[in-house]
Amino acid sequence: MLRRHGHNAAVMVKSPRLPSPLPYSRQVAIFSRLQASEPHPQTELNFTNPYTLVVAVALSAQATDVGVNKATKDLFARADTPQKMLDLGLEAVTDHIKTIGLFRQKARNVIALSRMLVEEFGGEVPDSRAALMRLPGVGRKTANVVLNSAFGYPAQAVDTHIFRVGNRTRVAPGRDVDEVERAIEDNVPARFQQDAHHWLILHGRYICQARRPRCGVCPINELCPFEEKTA
């Protein structure tokens, strides 16, 4: 990265060097313990099919899973396919999700993505990341959640919890979510890839919390190199 001084001078500033990921044997030990504590991890968003999962994840941006589940309970009872959502209409969708953040824009996205699914994909949710990311309101993280939880692909959906845990534990260090995603894919043993992001997000949500990690009850405490552990 270049930092300029005065009119002509430029000084090269190096980005902070990332610590090395944990070695293979330590990765196996950590994920074996996470697996033992939660053998069958799943997303905490409620859904009934790939379409309702797309909608739920798209709605979850800047909102809690609990809040999204409350908002979608009645919505999905009335509209669990793209065509039913279009028939329901923008006003009704907006009213169903008005308790979550950015609900007006999210309602427009739900209608727009539903229309695209009907018109371009025959009403079916595609199992391609590129195709999913064409849908309004669907980014890489949402696409990866759908690929993993709806279609069974070992895609890694990195959020703030996974970013924090990946760096603290050095399971998957990275400067941004894309680097952490690649680090998980490159370093986590293949047998744990399918559920890796579920274990990491649950660990970050309930144990390795941002302000005060619960190190005293952490199942990987002595395997974790994080220096600022709590008593």
mmCIF file of C-alpha atoms in Angstrom:
data_model
loop_
_atom_site.group_PDB
_atom_site.id
_atom_site.type_symbol
_atom_site.label_atom_id
_atom_site.label_comp_id
_atom_site.label_asym_id
_atom_site.label_seq_id
_atom_site.Cartn_x
_atom_site.Cartn_y
_atom_site.Cartn_z
ATOM 1 C CA MET A 1 0.000 0.000 0.000
ATOM 2 C CA LEU A 2 1.385 3.459 -0.957
ATOM 3 C CA ARG A 3 1.175 6.401 1.397
ATOM 4 C CA ARG A 4 2.065 9.787 -0.142
ATOM 5 C CA HIS A 5 4.085 12.486 1.611
ATOM 6 C CA GLY A 6 4.198 15.994 0.120
ATOM 7 C CA HIS A 7 3.814 16.365 -3.628
ATOM 8 C CA ASN A 8 6.097 13.708 -5.036
ATOM 9 C CA ALA A 9 7.339 11.318 -2.374
ATOM 10 C CA ALA A 10 5.638 7.973 -1.839
ATOM 11 C CA VAL A 11 6.420 5.501 0.928
ATOM 12 C CA MET A 12 5.527 1.837 0.765
ATOM 13 C CA VAL A 13 3.540 0.803 3.857
ATOM 14 C CA LYS A 14 3.212 -2.924 4.408
ATOM 15 C CA SER A 15 -0.069 -4.402 5.570
ATOM 16 C CA PRO A 16 0.159 -6.146 8.950
ATOM 17 C CA ARG A 17 1.431 -9.668 8.544
ATOM 18 C CA LEU A 18 -1.133 -12.345 9.270
ATOM 19 C CA PRO A 19 -0.274 -15.076 11.755
ATOM 20 C CA SER A 20 0.034 -18.541 10.295
ATOM 21 C CA PRO A 21 -3.023 -20.813 10.488
ATOM 22 C CA LEU A 22 -2.896 -23.542 13.108
ATOM 23 C CA PRO A 23 -1.226 -26.762 11.948
ATOM 24 C CA TYR A 24 -3.314 -29.652 10.678
ATOM 25 C CA SER A 25 -3.176 -31.677 13.884
ATOM 26 C CA ARG A 26 -4.425 -28.711 15.946
ATOM 27 C CA GLN A 27 -7.215 -28.079 13.430
ATOM 28 C CA VAL A 28 -8.322 -31.701 13.756
ATOM 29 C CA ALA A 29 -8.313 -31.464 17.544
ATOM 30 C CA ILE A 30 -10.333 -28.220 17.580
ATOM 31 C CA PHE A 31 -12.990 -29.318 15.119
ATOM 32 C CA SER A 32 -13.276 -32.744 16.737
ATOM 33 C CA ARG A 33 -14.216 -30.995 19.985
ATOM 34 C CA LEU A 34 -16.633 -28.620 18.277
ATOM 35 C CA GLN A 35 -18.216 -31.615 16.574
ATOM 36 C CA ALA A 36 -18.515 -33.467 19.874
ATOM 37 C CA SER A 37 -20.257 -30.492 21.484
ATOM 38 C CA GLU A 38 -22.660 -30.019 18.548
ATOM 39 C CA PRO A 39 -22.776 -33.136 16.318
ATOM 40 C CA HIS A 40 -25.395 -31.806 13.891
ATOM 41 C CA PRO A 41 -25.134 -28.009 13.678
ATOM 42 C CA GLN A 42 -27.692 -26.129 11.612
ATOM 43 C CA THR A 43 -28.578 -22.571 10.778
ATOM 44 C CA GLU A 44 -30.818 -20.988 13.399
ATOM 45 C CA LEU A 45 -33.003 -19.434 10.706
ATOM 46 C CA ASN A 46 -36.284 -21.266 10.148
ATOM 47 C CA PHE A 47 -36.963 -22.388 6.579
ATOM 48 C CA THR A 48 -38.862 -25.104 4.746
ATOM 49 C CA ASN A 49 -37.212 -25.178 1.311
ATOM 50 C CA PRO A 50 -34.377 -23.475 -0.611
ATOM 51 C CA TYR A 51 -36.608 -20.520 -1.493
ATOM 52 C CA THR A 52 -37.626 -19.699 2.073
ATOM 53 C CA LEU A 53 -33.961 -20.042 3.085
ATOM 54 C CA VAL A 54 -32.921 -17.480 0.448
ATOM 55 C CA VAL A 55 -35.560 -15.074 1.740
ATOM 56 C CA ALA A 56 -34.718 -15.667 5.411
ATOM 57 C CA VAL A 57 -30.985 -15.120 4.925
ATOM 58 C CA ALA A 58 -31.573 -12.030 2.790
ATOM 59 C CA LEU A 59 -33.764 -10.623 5.578
ATOM 60 C CA SER A 60 -31.196 -11.418 8.274
ATOM 61 C CA ALA A 61 -28.759 -8.654 7.311
ATOM 62 C CA GLN A 62 -28.546 -6.241 10.265
ATOM 63 C CA ALA A 63 -31.193 -8.285 12.085
ATOM 64 C CA THR A 64 -31.146 -11.181 14.537
ATOM 65 C CA ASP A 65 -32.149 -14.701 13.573
ATOM 66 C CA VAL A 66 -34.772 -14.610 16.333
ATOM 67 C CA GLY A 67 -36.271 -11.441 14.894
ATOM 68 C CA VAL A 68 -36.286 -12.824 11.365
ATOM 69 C CA ASN A 69 -37.932 -16.065 12.499
ATOM 70 C CA LYS A 70 -40.718 -14.100 14.192
ATOM 71 C CA ALA A 71 -41.285 -12.023 11.065
ATOM 72 C CA THR A 72 -41.251 -14.957 8.644
ATOM 73 C CA LYS A 73 -43.438 -17.368 10.606
ATOM 74 C CA ASP A 74 -46.692 -16.014 9.196
ATOM 75 C CA LEU A 75 -45.084 -14.841 5.939
ATOM 76 C CA PHE A 76 -43.872 -18.318 4.994
ATOM 77 C CA ALA A 77 -47.205 -19.838 6.026
ATOM 78 C CA ARG A 78 -48.775 -17.734 3.273
ATOM 79 C CA ALA A 79 -45.965 -17.639 0.722
ATOM 80 C CA ASP A 80 -43.361 -20.411 0.520
ATOM 81 C CA THR A 81 -42.717 -20.189 -3.235
ATOM 82 C CA PRO A 82 -41.677 -17.296 -5.477
ATOM 83 C CA GLN A 83 -45.066 -17.168 -7.220
ATOM 84 C CA LYS A 84 -46.993 -17.135 -3.946
ATOM 85 C CA MET A 85 -44.783 -14.283 -2.747
ATOM 86 C CA LEU A 86 -45.525 -12.303 -5.927
ATOM 87 C CA ASP A 87 -49.240 -13.005 -5.491
ATOM 88 C CA LEU A 88 -49.006 -11.753 -1.908
ATOM 89 C CA GLY A 89 -47.605 -8.450 -3.146
ATOM 90 C CA LEU A 90 -45.204 -5.803 -1.922
ATOM 91 C CA GLU A 91 -47.544 -4.133 0.572
ATOM 92 C CA ALA A 92 -48.359 -7.366 2.383
ATOM 93 C CA VAL A 93 -44.712 -8.515 2.412
ATOM 94 C CA THR A 94 -43.689 -5.143 3.857
ATOM 95 C CA ASP A 95 -46.304 -5.453 6.578
ATOM 96 C CA HIS A 96 -45.117 -8.962 7.521
ATOM 97 C CA ILE A 97 -41.470 -7.940 7.961
ATOM 98 C CA LYS A 98 -41.875 -4.419 9.382
ATOM 99 C CA THR A 99 -40.370 -5.460 12.737
ATOM 100 C CA ILE A 100 -36.879 -6.042 11.275
ATOM 101 C CA GLY A 101 -34.293 -3.505 10.179
ATOM 102 C CA LEU A 102 -34.367 -2.007 6.673
ATOM 103 C CA PHE A 103 -37.717 -3.717 6.105
ATOM 104 C CA ARG A 104 -38.861 -1.542 3.193
ATOM 105 C CA GLN A 105 -35.796 -2.203 1.050
ATOM 106 C CA LYS A 106 -35.787 -5.855 2.057
ATOM 107 C CA ALA A 107 -39.430 -6.223 1.034
ATOM 108 C CA ARG A 108 -38.601 -4.770 -2.383
ATOM 109 C CA ASN A 109 -35.710 -7.207 -2.694
ATOM 110 C CA VAL A 110 -37.929 -10.170 -1.771
ATOM 111 C CA ILE A 111 -40.413 -9.249 -4.492
ATOM 112 C CA ALA A 112 -37.650 -8.582 -7.031
ATOM 113 C CA LEU A 113 -35.782 -11.828 -6.358
ATOM 114 C CA SER A 114 -39.044 -13.760 -6.458
ATOM 115 C CA ARG A 115 -39.848 -12.255 -9.843
ATOM 116 C CA MET A 116 -36.393 -13.146 -11.176
ATOM 117 C CA LEU A 117 -36.730 -16.722 -9.916
ATOM 118 C CA VAL A 118 -40.083 -17.082 -11.691
ATOM 119 C CA GLU A 119 -39.034 -15.405 -14.931
ATOM 120 C CA GLU A 120 -35.487 -16.723 -15.307
ATOM 121 C CA PHE A 121 -35.239 -19.908 -13.244
ATOM 122 C CA GLY A 122 -38.653 -21.507 -13.593
ATOM 123 C CA GLY A 123 -39.494 -20.763 -9.969
ATOM 124 C CA GLU A 124 -36.583 -22.852 -8.680
ATOM 125 C CA VAL A 125 -33.630 -21.664 -6.621
ATOM 126 C CA PRO A 126 -30.392 -22.275 -8.551
ATOM 127 C CA ASP A 127 -27.543 -24.224 -6.933
ATOM 128 C CA SER A 128 -24.855 -21.966 -8.404
ATOM 129 C CA ARG A 129 -23.139 -19.200 -6.436
ATOM 130 C CA ALA A 130 -22.943 -16.931 -9.478
ATOM 131 C CA ALA A 131 -26.639 -17.398 -10.254
ATOM 132 C CA LEU A 132 -27.652 -16.855 -6.628
ATOM 133 C CA MET A 133 -25.637 -13.653 -6.441
ATOM 134 C CA ARG A 134 -27.593 -12.242 -9.369
ATOM 135 C CA LEU A 135 -30.700 -12.204 -7.179
ATOM 136 C CA PRO A 136 -31.531 -8.794 -5.630
ATOM 137 C CA GLY A 137 -30.394 -8.591 -2.022
ATOM 138 C CA VAL A 138 -28.265 -11.745 -2.269
ATOM 139 C CA GLY A 139 -24.513 -11.400 -1.692
ATOM 140 C CA ARG A 140 -21.770 -13.955 -1.387
ATOM 141 C CA LYS A 141 -22.501 -14.771 2.256
ATOM 142 C CA THR A 142 -26.191 -15.387 1.571
ATOM 143 C CA ALA A 143 -25.338 -17.497 -1.476
ATOM 144 C CA ASN A 144 -22.918 -19.605 0.568
ATOM 145 C CA VAL A 145 -25.509 -20.191 3.310
ATOM 146 C CA VAL A 146 -27.977 -21.432 0.680
ATOM 147 C CA LEU A 147 -25.401 -23.639 -1.053
ATOM 148 C CA ASN A 148 -24.436 -25.179 2.289
ATOM 149 C CA SER A 149 -27.756 -25.538 4.107
ATOM 150 C CA ALA A 150 -30.102 -26.130 1.166
ATOM 151 C CA PHE A 151 -27.890 -28.030 -1.282
ATOM 152 C CA GLY A 152 -25.227 -29.640 0.926
ATOM 153 C CA TYR A 153 -22.152 -27.994 -0.590
ATOM 154 C CA PRO A 154 -19.209 -27.231 1.748
ATOM 155 C CA ALA A 155 -19.511 -23.484 1.180
ATOM 156 C CA GLN A 156 -18.300 -21.170 3.947
ATOM 157 C CA ALA A 157 -20.540 -18.223 4.827
ATOM 158 C CA VAL A 158 -18.330 -15.860 6.837
ATOM 159 C CA ASP A 159 -19.998 -13.307 9.101
ATOM 160 C CA THR A 160 -18.622 -11.177 11.940
ATOM 161 C CA HIS A 161 -18.712 -14.106 14.390
ATOM 162 C CA ILE A 162 -16.721 -16.392 12.082
ATOM 163 C CA PHE A 163 -14.304 -13.581 11.225
ATOM 164 C CA ARG A 164 -13.627 -13.044 14.938
ATOM 165 C CA VAL A 165 -13.288 -16.732 15.831
ATOM 166 C CA GLY A 166 -11.195 -17.520 12.765
ATOM 167 C CA ASN A 167 -8.669 -14.859 13.751
ATOM 168 C CA ARG A 168 -8.699 -15.399 17.522
ATOM 169 C CA THR A 169 -8.172 -19.138 17.265
ATOM 170 C CA ARG A 170 -5.969 -18.909 14.141
ATOM 171 C CA VAL A 171 -8.121 -21.611 12.595
ATOM 172 C CA ALA A 172 -8.645 -19.246 9.663
ATOM 173 C CA PRO A 173 -6.845 -15.910 9.978
ATOM 174 C CA GLY A 174 -7.654 -13.177 7.472
ATOM 175 C CA ARG A 175 -7.824 -9.407 7.071
ATOM 176 C CA ASP A 176 -11.349 -9.530 5.675
ATOM 177 C CA VAL A 177 -14.197 -12.015 5.251
ATOM 178 C CA ASP A 178 -12.944 -13.172 1.859
ATOM 179 C CA GLU A 179 -9.527 -14.063 3.284
ATOM 180 C CA VAL A 180 -11.141 -15.905 6.183
ATOM 181 C CA GLU A 181 -13.372 -17.821 3.772
ATOM 182 C CA ARG A 182 -10.328 -18.906 1.752
ATOM 183 C CA ALA A 183 -8.438 -19.769 4.923
ATOM 184 C CA ILE A 184 -11.234 -22.088 6.061
ATOM 185 C CA GLU A 185 -11.278 -23.783 2.669
ATOM 186 C CA ASP A 186 -7.481 -24.106 2.605
ATOM 187 C CA ASN A 187 -6.785 -25.158 6.191
ATOM 188 C CA VAL A 188 -9.791 -26.852 7.801
ATOM 189 C CA PRO A 189 -9.607 -30.629 7.210
ATOM 190 C CA ALA A 190 -11.960 -31.812 4.480
ATOM 191 C CA ARG A 191 -14.034 -34.003 6.777
ATOM 192 C CA PHE A 192 -15.122 -30.902 8.749
ATOM 193 C CA GLN A 193 -15.728 -28.547 5.812
ATOM 194 C CA GLN A 194 -19.468 -29.161 5.480
ATOM 195 C CA ASP A 195 -20.253 -28.019 9.017
ATOM 196 C CA ALA A 196 -17.252 -25.751 9.685
ATOM 197 C CA HIS A 197 -19.047 -22.430 9.320
ATOM 198 C CA HIS A 198 -21.944 -23.633 11.491
ATOM 199 C CA TRP A 199 -19.598 -24.636 14.315
ATOM 200 C CA LEU A 200 -17.661 -21.382 14.069
ATOM 201 C CA ILE A 201 -20.731 -19.129 14.041
ATOM 202 C CA LEU A 202 -22.320 -20.934 16.997
ATOM 203 C CA HIS A 203 -19.033 -20.803 18.877
ATOM 204 C CA GLY A 204 -18.743 -17.079 18.210
ATOM 205 C CA ARG A 205 -22.364 -16.384 19.079
ATOM 206 C CA TYR A 206 -22.488 -18.246 22.379
ATOM 207 C CA ILE A 207 -18.904 -18.814 23.612
ATOM 208 C CA CYS A 208 -16.246 -16.715 21.879
ATOM 209 C CA GLN A 209 -18.212 -13.493 22.153
ATOM 210 C CA ALA A 210 -16.806 -10.157 21.068
ATOM 211 C CA ARG A 211 -16.510 -8.149 24.285
ATOM 212 C CA ARG A 212 -16.133 -10.885 26.868
ATOM 213 C CA PRO A 213 -15.418 -14.372 25.532
ATOM 214 C CA ARG A 214 -16.566 -17.169 27.832
ATOM 215 C CA CYS A 215 -13.189 -18.892 27.957
ATOM 216 C CA GLY A 216 -14.017 -20.678 31.209
ATOM 217 C CA VAL A 217 -16.600 -22.875 29.471
ATOM 218 C CA CYS A 218 -14.905 -23.054 26.071
ATOM 219 C CA PRO A 219 -14.385 -26.641 24.842
ATOM 220 C CA ILE A 220 -11.238 -25.634 22.924
ATOM 221 C CA ASN A 221 -9.718 -23.366 25.601
ATOM 222 C CA GLU A 222 -6.312 -25.012 25.905
ATOM 223 C CA LEU A 223 -6.049 -25.472 22.132
ATOM 224 C CA CYS A 224 -6.727 -21.805 21.394
ATOM 225 C CA PRO A 225 -3.759 -19.350 21.123
ATOM 226 C CA PHE A 226 -5.890 -16.251 21.907
ATOM 227 C CA GLU A 227 -3.856 -14.245 24.415
ATOM 228 C CA GLU A 228 -6.590 -12.169 26.066
ATOM 229 C CA LYS A 229 -8.528 -15.042 27.616
ATOM 230 C CA THR A 230 -11.006 -14.408 30.401
ATOM 231 C CA ALA A 231 -10.900 -16.251 33.687
#
